[in-house]
Coordinates of C-alpha atoms in Angstrom, one line a residue:
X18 CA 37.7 161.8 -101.4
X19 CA 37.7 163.0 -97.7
X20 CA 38.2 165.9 -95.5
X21 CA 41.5 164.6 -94.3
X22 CA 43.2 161.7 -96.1
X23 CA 46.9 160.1 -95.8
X24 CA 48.2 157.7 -98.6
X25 CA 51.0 155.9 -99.8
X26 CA 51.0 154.9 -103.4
X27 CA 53.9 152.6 -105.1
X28 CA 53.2 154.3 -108.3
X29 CA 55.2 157.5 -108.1
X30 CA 52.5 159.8 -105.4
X31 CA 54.6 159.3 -102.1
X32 CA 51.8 160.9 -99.7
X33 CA 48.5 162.9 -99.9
X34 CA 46.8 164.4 -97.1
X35 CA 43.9 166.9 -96.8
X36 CA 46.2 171.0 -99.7
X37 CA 53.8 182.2 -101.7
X38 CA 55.2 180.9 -105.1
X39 CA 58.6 180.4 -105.0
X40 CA 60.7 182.6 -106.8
X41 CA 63.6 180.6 -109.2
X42 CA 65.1 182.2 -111.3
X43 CA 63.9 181.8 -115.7
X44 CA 66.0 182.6 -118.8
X45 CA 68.8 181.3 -120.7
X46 CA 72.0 183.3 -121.3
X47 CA 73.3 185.2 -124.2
X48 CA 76.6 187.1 -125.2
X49 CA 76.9 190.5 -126.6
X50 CA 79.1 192.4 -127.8
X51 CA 78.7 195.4 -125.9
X52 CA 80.4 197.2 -122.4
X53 CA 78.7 196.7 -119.4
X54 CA 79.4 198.5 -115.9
X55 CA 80.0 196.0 -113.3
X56 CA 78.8 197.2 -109.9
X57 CA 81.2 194.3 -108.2
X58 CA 84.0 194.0 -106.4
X59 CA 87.0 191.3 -106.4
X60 CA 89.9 189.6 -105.2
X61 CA 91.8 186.8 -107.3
X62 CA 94.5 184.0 -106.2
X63 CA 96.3 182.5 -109.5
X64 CA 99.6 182.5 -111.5
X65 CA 99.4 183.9 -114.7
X66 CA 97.6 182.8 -118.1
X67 CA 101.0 182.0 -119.8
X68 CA 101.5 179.9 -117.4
X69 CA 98.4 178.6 -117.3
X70 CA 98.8 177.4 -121.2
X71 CA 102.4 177.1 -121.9
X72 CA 104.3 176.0 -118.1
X73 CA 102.9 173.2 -116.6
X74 CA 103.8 172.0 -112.7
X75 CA 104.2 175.5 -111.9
X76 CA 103.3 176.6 -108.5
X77 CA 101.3 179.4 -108.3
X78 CA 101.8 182.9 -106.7
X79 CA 99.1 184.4 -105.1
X80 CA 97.9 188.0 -105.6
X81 CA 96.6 190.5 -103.3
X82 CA 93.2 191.6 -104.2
X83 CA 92.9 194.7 -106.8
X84 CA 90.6 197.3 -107.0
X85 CA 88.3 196.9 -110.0
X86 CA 89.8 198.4 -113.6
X87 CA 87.6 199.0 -116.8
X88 CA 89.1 197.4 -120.1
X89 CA 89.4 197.3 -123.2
X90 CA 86.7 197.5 -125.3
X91 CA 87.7 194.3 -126.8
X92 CA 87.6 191.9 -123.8
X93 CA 84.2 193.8 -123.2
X94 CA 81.2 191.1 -123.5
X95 CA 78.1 191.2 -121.4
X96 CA 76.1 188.1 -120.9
X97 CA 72.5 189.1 -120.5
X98 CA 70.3 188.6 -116.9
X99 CA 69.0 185.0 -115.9
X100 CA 67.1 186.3 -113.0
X101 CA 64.8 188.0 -112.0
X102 CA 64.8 190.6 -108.8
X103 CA 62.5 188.7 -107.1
X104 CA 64.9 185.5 -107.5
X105 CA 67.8 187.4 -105.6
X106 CA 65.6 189.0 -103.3
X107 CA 63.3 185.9 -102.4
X108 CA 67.4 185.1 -100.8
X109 CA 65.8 187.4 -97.6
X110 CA 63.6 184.5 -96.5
X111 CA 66.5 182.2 -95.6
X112 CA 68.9 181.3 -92.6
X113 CA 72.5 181.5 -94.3
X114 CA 74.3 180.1 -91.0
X115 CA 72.5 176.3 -91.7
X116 CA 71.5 176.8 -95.3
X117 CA 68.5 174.5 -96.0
X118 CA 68.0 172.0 -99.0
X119 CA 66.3 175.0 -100.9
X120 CA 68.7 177.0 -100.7
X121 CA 71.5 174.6 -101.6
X122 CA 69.6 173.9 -104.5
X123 CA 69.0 177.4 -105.2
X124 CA 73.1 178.3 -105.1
X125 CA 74.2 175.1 -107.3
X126 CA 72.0 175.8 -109.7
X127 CA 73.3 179.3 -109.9
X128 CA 76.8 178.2 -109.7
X129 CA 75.5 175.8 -113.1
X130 CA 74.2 178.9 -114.4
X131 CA 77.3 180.6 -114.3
X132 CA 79.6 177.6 -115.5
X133 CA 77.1 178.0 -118.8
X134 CA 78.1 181.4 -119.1
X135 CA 81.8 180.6 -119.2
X136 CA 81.2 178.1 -122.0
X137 CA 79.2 180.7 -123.7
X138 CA 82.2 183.4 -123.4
X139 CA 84.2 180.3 -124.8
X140 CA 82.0 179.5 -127.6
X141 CA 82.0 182.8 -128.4
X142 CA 86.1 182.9 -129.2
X143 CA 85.5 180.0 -131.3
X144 CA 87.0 177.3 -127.9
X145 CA 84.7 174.1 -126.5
X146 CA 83.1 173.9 -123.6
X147 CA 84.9 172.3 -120.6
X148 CA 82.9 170.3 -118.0
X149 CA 82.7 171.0 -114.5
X150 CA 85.2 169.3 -111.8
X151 CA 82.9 168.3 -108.6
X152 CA 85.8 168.2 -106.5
X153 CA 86.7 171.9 -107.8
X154 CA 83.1 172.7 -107.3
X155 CA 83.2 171.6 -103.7
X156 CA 85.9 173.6 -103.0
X157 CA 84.6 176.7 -104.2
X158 CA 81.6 176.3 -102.3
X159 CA 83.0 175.5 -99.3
X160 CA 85.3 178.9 -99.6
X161 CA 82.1 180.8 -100.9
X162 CA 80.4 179.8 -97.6
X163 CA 83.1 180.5 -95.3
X164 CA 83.0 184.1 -96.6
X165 CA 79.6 184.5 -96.8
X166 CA 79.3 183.4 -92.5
X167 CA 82.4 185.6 -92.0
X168 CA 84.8 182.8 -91.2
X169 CA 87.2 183.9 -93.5
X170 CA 88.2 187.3 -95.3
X171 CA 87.2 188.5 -98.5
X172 CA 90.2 186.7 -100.6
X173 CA 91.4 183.3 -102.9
X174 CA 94.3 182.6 -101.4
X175 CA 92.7 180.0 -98.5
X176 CA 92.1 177.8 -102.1
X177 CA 95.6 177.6 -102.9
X178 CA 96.4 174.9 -100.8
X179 CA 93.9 172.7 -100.9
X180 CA 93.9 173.2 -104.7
X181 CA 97.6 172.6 -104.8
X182 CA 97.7 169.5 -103.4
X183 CA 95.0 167.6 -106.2
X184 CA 95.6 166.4 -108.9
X185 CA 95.7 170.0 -111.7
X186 CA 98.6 170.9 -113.9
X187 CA 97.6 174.5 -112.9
X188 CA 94.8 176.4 -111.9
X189 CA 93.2 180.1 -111.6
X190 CA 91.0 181.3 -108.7
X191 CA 89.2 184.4 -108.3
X192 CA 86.3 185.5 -106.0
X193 CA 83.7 187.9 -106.9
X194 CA 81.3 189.4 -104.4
X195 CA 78.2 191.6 -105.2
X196 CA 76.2 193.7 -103.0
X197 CA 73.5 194.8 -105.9
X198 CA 70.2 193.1 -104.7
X199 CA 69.3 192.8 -108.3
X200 CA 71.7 192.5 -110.6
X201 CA 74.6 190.2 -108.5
X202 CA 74.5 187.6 -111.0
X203 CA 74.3 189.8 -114.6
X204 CA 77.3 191.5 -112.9
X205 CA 79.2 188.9 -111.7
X206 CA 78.6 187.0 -115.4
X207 CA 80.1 190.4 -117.0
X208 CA 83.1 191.0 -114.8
X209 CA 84.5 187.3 -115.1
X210 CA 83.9 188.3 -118.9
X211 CA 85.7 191.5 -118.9
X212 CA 87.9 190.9 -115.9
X213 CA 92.0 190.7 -117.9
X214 CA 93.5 188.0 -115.9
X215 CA 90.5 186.0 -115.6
X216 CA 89.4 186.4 -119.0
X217 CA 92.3 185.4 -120.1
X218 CA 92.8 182.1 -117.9
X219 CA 88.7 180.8 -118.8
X220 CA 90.2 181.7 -122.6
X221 CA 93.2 179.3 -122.0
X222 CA 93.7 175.6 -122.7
X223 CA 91.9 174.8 -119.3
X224 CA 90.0 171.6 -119.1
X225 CA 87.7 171.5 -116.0
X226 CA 85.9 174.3 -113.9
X227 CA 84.5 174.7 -110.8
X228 CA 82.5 177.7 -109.5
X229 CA 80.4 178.1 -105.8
X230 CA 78.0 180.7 -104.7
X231 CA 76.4 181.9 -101.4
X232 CA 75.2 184.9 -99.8
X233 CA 74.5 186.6 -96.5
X234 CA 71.5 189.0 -96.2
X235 CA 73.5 191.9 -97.7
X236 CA 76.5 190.3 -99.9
X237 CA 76.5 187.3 -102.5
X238 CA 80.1 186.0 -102.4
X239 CA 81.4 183.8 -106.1
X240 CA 84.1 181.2 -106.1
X241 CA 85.6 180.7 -109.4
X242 CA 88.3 178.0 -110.2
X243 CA 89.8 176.8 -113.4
X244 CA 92.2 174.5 -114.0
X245 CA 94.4 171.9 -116.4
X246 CA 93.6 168.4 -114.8
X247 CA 96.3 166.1 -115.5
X248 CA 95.5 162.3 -116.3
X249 CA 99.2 161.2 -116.4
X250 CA 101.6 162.0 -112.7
X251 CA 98.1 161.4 -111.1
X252 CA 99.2 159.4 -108.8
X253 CA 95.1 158.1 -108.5
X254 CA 95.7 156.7 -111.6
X255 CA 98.1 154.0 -112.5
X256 CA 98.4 151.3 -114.7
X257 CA 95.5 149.6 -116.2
X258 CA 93.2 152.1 -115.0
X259 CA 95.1 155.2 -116.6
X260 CA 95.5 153.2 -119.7
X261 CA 91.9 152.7 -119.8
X262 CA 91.4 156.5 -119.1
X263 CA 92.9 157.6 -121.6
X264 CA 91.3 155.4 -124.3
X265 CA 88.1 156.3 -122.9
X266 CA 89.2 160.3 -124.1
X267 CA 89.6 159.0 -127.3
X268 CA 87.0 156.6 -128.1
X269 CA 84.5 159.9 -126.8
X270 CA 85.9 162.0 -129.6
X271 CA 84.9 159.9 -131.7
X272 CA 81.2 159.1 -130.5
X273 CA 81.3 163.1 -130.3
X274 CA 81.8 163.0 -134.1
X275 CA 78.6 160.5 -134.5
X276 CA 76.7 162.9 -132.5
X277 CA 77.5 165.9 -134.0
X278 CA 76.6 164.2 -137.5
X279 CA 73.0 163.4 -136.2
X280 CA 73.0 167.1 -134.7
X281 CA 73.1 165.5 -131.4
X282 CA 74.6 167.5 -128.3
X283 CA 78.5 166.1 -127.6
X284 CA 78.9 164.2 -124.4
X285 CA 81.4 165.8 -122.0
X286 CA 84.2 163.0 -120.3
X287 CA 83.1 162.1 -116.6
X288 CA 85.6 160.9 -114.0
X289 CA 83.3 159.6 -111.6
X290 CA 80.8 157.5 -114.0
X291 CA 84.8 156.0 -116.0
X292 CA 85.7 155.2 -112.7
X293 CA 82.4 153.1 -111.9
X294 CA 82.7 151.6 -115.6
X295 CA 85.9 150.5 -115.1
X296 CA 85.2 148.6 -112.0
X297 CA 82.0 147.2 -113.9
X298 CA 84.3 146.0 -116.5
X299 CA 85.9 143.5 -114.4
X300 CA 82.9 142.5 -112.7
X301 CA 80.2 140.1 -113.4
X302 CA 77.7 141.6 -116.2
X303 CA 74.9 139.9 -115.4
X304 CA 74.4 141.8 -112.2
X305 CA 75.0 144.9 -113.5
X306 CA 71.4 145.3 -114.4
X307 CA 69.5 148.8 -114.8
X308 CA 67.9 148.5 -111.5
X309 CA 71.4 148.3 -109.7
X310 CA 72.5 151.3 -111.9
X311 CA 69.7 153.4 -111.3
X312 CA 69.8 152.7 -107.3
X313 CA 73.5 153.4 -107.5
X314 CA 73.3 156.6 -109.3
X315 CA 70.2 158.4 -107.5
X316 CA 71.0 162.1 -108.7
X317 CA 70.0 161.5 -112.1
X318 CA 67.4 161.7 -114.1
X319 CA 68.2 158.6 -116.6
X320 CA 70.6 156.5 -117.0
X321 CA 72.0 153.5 -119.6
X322 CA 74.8 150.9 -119.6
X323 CA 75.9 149.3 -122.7
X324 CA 78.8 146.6 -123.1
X325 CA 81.3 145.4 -125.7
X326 CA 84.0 143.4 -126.7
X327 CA 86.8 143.5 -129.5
X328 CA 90.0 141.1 -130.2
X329 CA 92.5 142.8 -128.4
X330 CA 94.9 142.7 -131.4
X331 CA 92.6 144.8 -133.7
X332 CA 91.7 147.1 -130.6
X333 CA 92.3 151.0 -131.6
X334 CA 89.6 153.7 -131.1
X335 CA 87.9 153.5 -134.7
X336 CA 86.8 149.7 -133.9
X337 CA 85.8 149.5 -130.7
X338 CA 83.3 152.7 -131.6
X339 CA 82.5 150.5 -134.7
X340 CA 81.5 147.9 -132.3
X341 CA 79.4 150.0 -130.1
X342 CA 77.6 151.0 -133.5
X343 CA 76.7 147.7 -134.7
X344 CA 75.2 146.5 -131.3
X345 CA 71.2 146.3 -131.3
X346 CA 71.2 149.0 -128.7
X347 CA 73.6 151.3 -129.7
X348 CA 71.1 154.2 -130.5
X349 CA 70.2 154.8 -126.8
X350 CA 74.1 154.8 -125.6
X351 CA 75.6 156.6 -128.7
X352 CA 72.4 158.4 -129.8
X353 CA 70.4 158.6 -126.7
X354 CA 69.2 162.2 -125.1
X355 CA 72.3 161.9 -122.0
X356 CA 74.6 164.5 -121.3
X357 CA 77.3 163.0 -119.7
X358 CA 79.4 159.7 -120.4
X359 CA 82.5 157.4 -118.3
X360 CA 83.7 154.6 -120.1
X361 CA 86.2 151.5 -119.1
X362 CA 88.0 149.1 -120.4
X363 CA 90.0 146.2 -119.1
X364 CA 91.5 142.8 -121.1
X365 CA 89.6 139.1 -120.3
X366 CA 91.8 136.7 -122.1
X367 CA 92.1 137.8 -125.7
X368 CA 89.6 140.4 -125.6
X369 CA 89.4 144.0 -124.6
X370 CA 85.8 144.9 -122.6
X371 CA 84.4 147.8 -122.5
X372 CA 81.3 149.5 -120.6
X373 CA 79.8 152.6 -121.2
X374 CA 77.8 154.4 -119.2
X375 CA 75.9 157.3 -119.9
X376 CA 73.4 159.6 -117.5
X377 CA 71.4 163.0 -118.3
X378 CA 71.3 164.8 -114.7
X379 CA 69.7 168.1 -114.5
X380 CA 72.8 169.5 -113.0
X381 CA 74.6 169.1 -116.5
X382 CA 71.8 170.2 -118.0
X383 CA 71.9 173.4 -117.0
X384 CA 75.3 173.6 -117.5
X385 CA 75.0 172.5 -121.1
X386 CA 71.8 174.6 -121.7
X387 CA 69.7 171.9 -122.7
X388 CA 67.7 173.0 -119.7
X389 CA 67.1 176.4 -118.2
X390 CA 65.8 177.6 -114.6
X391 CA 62.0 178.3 -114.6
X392 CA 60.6 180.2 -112.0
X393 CA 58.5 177.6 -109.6
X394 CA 55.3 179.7 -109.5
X395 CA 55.3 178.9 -113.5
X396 CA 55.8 175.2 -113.7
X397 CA 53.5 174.8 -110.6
X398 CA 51.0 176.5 -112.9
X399 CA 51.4 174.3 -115.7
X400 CA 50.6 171.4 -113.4
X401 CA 47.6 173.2 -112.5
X402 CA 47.2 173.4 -116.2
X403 CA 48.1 170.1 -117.0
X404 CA 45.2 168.7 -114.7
X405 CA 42.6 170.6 -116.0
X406 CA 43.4 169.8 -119.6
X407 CA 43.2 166.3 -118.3
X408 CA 39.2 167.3 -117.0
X409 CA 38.1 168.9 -120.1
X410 CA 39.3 165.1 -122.0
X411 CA 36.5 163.8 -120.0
X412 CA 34.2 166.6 -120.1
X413 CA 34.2 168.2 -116.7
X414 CA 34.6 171.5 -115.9
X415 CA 37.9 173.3 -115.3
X416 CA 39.3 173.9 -112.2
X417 CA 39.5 177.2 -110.5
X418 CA 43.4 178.3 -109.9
X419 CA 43.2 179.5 -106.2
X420 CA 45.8 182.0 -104.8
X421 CA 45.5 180.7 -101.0
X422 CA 45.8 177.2 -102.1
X423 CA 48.6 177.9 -104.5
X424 CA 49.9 179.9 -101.7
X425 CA 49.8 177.1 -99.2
X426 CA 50.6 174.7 -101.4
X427 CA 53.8 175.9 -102.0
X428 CA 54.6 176.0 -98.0
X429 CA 53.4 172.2 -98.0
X430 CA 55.9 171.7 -101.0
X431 CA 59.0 173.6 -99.8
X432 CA 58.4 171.7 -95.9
X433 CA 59.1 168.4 -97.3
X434 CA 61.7 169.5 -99.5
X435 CA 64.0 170.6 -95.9
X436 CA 62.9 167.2 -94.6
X437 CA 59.7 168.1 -93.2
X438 CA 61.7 170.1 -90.3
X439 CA 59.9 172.1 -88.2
X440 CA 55.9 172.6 -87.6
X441 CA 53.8 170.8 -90.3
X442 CA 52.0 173.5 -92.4
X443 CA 49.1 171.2 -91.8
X444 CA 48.9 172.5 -88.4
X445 CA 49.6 176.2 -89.2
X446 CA 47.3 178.9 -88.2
X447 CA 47.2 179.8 -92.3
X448 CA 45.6 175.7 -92.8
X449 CA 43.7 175.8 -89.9
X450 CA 42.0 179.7 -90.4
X451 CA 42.1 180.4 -93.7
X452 CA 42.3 177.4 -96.0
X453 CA 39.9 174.7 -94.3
X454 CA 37.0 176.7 -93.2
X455 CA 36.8 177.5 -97.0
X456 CA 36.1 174.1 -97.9
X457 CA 33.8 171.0 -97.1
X458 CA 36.4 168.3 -98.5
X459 CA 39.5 169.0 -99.5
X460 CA 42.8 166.4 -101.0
X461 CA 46.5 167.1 -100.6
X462 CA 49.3 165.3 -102.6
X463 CA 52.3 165.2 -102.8
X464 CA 54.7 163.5 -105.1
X465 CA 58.6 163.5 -106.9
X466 CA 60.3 163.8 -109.9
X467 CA 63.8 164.3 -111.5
X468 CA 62.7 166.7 -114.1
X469 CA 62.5 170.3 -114.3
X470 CA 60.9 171.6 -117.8
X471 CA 59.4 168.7 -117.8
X472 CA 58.4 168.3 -114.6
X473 CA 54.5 169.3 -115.4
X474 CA 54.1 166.4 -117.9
X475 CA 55.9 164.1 -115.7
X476 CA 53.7 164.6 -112.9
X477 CA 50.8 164.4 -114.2
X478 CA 52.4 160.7 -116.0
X479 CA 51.7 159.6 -112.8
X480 CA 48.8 161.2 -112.1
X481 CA 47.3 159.2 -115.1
X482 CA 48.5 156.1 -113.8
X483 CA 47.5 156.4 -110.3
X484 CA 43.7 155.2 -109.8
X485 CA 43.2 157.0 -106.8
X486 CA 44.8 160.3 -108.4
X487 CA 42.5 160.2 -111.0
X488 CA 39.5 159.6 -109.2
X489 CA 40.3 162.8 -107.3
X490 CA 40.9 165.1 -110.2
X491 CA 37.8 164.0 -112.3
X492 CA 35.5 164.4 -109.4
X493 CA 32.9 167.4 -109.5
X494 CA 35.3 169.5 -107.2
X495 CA 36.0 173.6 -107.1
X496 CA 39.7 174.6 -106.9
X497 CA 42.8 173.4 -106.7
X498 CA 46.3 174.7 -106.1
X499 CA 50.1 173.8 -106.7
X500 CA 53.2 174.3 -104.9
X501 CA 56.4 173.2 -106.3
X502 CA 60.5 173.1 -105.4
X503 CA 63.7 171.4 -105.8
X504 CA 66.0 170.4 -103.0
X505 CA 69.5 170.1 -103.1
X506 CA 69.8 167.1 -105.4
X507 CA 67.3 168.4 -107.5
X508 CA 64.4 166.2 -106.8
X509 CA 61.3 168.4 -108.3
X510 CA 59.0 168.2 -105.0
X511 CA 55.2 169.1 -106.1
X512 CA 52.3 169.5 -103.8
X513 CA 48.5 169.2 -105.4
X514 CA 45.7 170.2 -103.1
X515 CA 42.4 169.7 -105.0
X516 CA 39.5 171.5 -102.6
X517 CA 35.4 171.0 -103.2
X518 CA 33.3 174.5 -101.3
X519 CA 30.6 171.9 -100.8
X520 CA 27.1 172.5 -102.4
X521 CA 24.2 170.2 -104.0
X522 CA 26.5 168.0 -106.2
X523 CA 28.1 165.0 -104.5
X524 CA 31.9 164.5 -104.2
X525 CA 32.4 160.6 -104.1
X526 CA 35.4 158.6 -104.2
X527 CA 35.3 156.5 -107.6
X528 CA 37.8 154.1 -109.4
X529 CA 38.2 155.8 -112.9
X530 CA 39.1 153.4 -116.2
X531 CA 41.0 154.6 -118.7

């Protein structure tokens, strides 16, 4: 251990170096029945909810935007608060006109949050959850940022035509924006609740959704789209690889029925990962190995391929899931902990092939609820905690939680999250004045993950297995503090800094065995 030291480990720690908690937002999200005020104002583009569930092809009419209206008590449902004031106010510290990996992260995982709380308002009238439409996403986004920078006015209708021309049935938009520094999100979640048209379009035989989020110093603008995708008329789709679509849809009601019997969460349809299996189908399987799957998809946090074959003749939906059973692996693909699933097919001679791929992102997660936001502050304390639970195994001392080092630890974190733009907190007058005259030796790490709940245990997973890591935090040291953050693809960034005051016992640098 040394005052200033610079490492690169293979194992999972991608650098260490001599070491304001974030705030995310924490909670998962209910529905009552009771009637909420909503302090937030509207506009909405769409054609009507008959339309939406009884006329496809339509094309849409556009609406001019409407003065808020209080309904029924009926349609009333409030879906309690996420997050906390300091989460929407911590939105202060940032520059909206070139938003920063932070803060992307921070407004999809809101916009996540929010697509959670439309499945909850479905769940709660008895209707499935519907999965969210990237492309849809995008779109809201984009509009949510244009209004957010003032390049275009407070309205839905710039979606129409960019909607229009991809490949939905129909669709309903509506924009929502806030000016409440504390409540934005618990209102915008209630008015899409209560909201007549809306309500009644998120209540309708809509399949995909896609919501975006973003806010100026004063105003948070929300971008809400649903819509019927169509499979068949997409002109995207043809032949072979429509036929093999739409099998896929089948064969995952099905695994959906295995799931739910083992109390399993369903897996919702994916375009993108169907699309990849079907061009895996007719490729070589041998090189379709785990390694090339996990380099090809980066933004997740696991991932599985599985293969299959059945006579083509006796190929229908109930056997070619009975084949997936049977296989020696078929507990990780059908049973596994994934959230999301794309299959393909295509015919080799007399048999039909099939490829399944399935992924757990934390993206989906959220929008499934199998994970909920955590404020950074608290996970980078159970790092901290982790750690010292680690020292008291081997009978050392627990480790002072420092403020200052927490504090700076954090800046360290959030710095390489943006890409290490701008000055290296290293070299900041807080390092420089405040944290190193404190301390004769001092270690700074930092390292990635794809977790978030998790993220404490899985750092300190590679802690354990990283001989220099260990020699570090079971060294007869003072305090330590952790800064942690997710950028925009929601790689869990976590900086250690483990800091000695100096004094009669000796620091040394020592290879630990375990």
């Amino acid at each position: 251990m040394s005052a200033s030291a610079n490492r690169t480990k293979e194992d999972g720690i991608e650098s260490r170096r001599d070491l304001e908690v974030d705030n995310s937002s924490s909670g998962s999200m209910k529905l009552h029945d009771l009637s909420p005020l909503s302090k937030s104002k509207k506009g909405s583009t769409t054609n009507s909810t008959k339309d939406l569930s009884k006329t496809p092809n339509t094309e849409l009419k556009l609406n001019e935007e409407e003065e808020y209206e209080e309904d029924d008590e009926d349609n009333e449902v409030e879906i309690s608060q996420s997050y906390t004031e300091t989460t929407e106010n911590s939105f202060n510290q940032f520059d909206f006109t070139n938003p920063s990996s932070i803060l992307k992260f921070k407004y999809r995982s809101i916009s996540a949050t929010l697509i959670r709380a439309i499945n909850l308002f479905r769940n709660s009238h008895k209707l499935g959850n519907i999965g969210e439409s990237p492309l849809l996403s995008k779109l809201a986004m984009k509009h949510s940022l244009a209004m957010a920078k003032g390049e275009t006015k407070f309205s839905a209708a710039p979606v129409r035509s960019e909607v229009l021309s991809q490949p939905f049935a129909n669709f309903y938009a509506h924009v929502t924006k806030s000016d409440s520094p504390n409540h934005a999100f618990l209102d915008v979640a209630n008015e899409w609740a209560t909201d007549p048209n809306l309500s009644k379009a998120l209540l309708s035989k809509i399949n995909v959704v896609g919501v975006g989020m973003a806010s100026n110093k004063k105003i948070s603008f929300f971008t809400v789209i649903c819509a019927v995708k169509s499979y068949i008329g997409n002109s995207q789709l043809v032949g072979d690889e429509l036929r093999s679509v739409l099998l896929g849809n089948r064969c995952i009601q099905l695994v959906n029925k295995i799931r739910k019997d083992f109390d399993l969460q369903t897996y919702l349809y994916d375009d993108y990962l169907s699309m990849h299996a079907y061009k895996f189908c007719q490729a070589d399987h041998t090189k379709i190995t785990q390694k090339f799957m996990s380099s090809r998809f980066n933004d997740v946090s696991n991932i599985h391929v599985d293969f299959g074959q059945v006579d083509f003749e006796k190929a229908n939906p109930k056997s070619i899931v009975e084949e997936w059973m049977h296989q020696t692996q078929h507990p990780i693909a059908i049973l596994g902990e994934f959230n999301r699933i794309g299959i393909g097919f295509c015919l080799k001679k007399n048999k039909l092939c099939s490829v399944r791929i399935v992924t757990r992102s934390l993206h989906a997660s959220l929008i499934d609820g199998s994970e909920v936001l955590v404020d950074n502050h608290i996970l980078a304390k159970h790092v901290a905690e982790e750690m010292n639970d680690f020292r008291e195994q081997h009978s050392l001392a627990r480790l002072n939680l420092d403020d200052d080092l927490f504090k700076f630890a954090q800046i360290h974190s959030e710095y390489i999250a943006n890409g290490s733009e701008g000055t290296n907190p290293i070299e900041d007058d807080f390092y420089q004045n405040i944290i190193e005259p404190r301390y004769k030796l001092s270690d700074i790490s930092h390292t990635t993950c794809r977790e978030m709940s998790r993220a404490p245990k899985e750092v300190m997973k590679k802690w354990r297995n990283n001989t220099d890591c260990v020699s570090v935090v079971l060294n007869l040291v003072d305090d330590i503090g952790v800064g942690l953050c997710f950028d925009e693809d929601y790689v869990c960034h976590v900086t250690v800094i483990i800091a000695d005051k100096g004094g009669e016992k000796e620091v040394v640098n020592k290879i630990v065995s375990l």
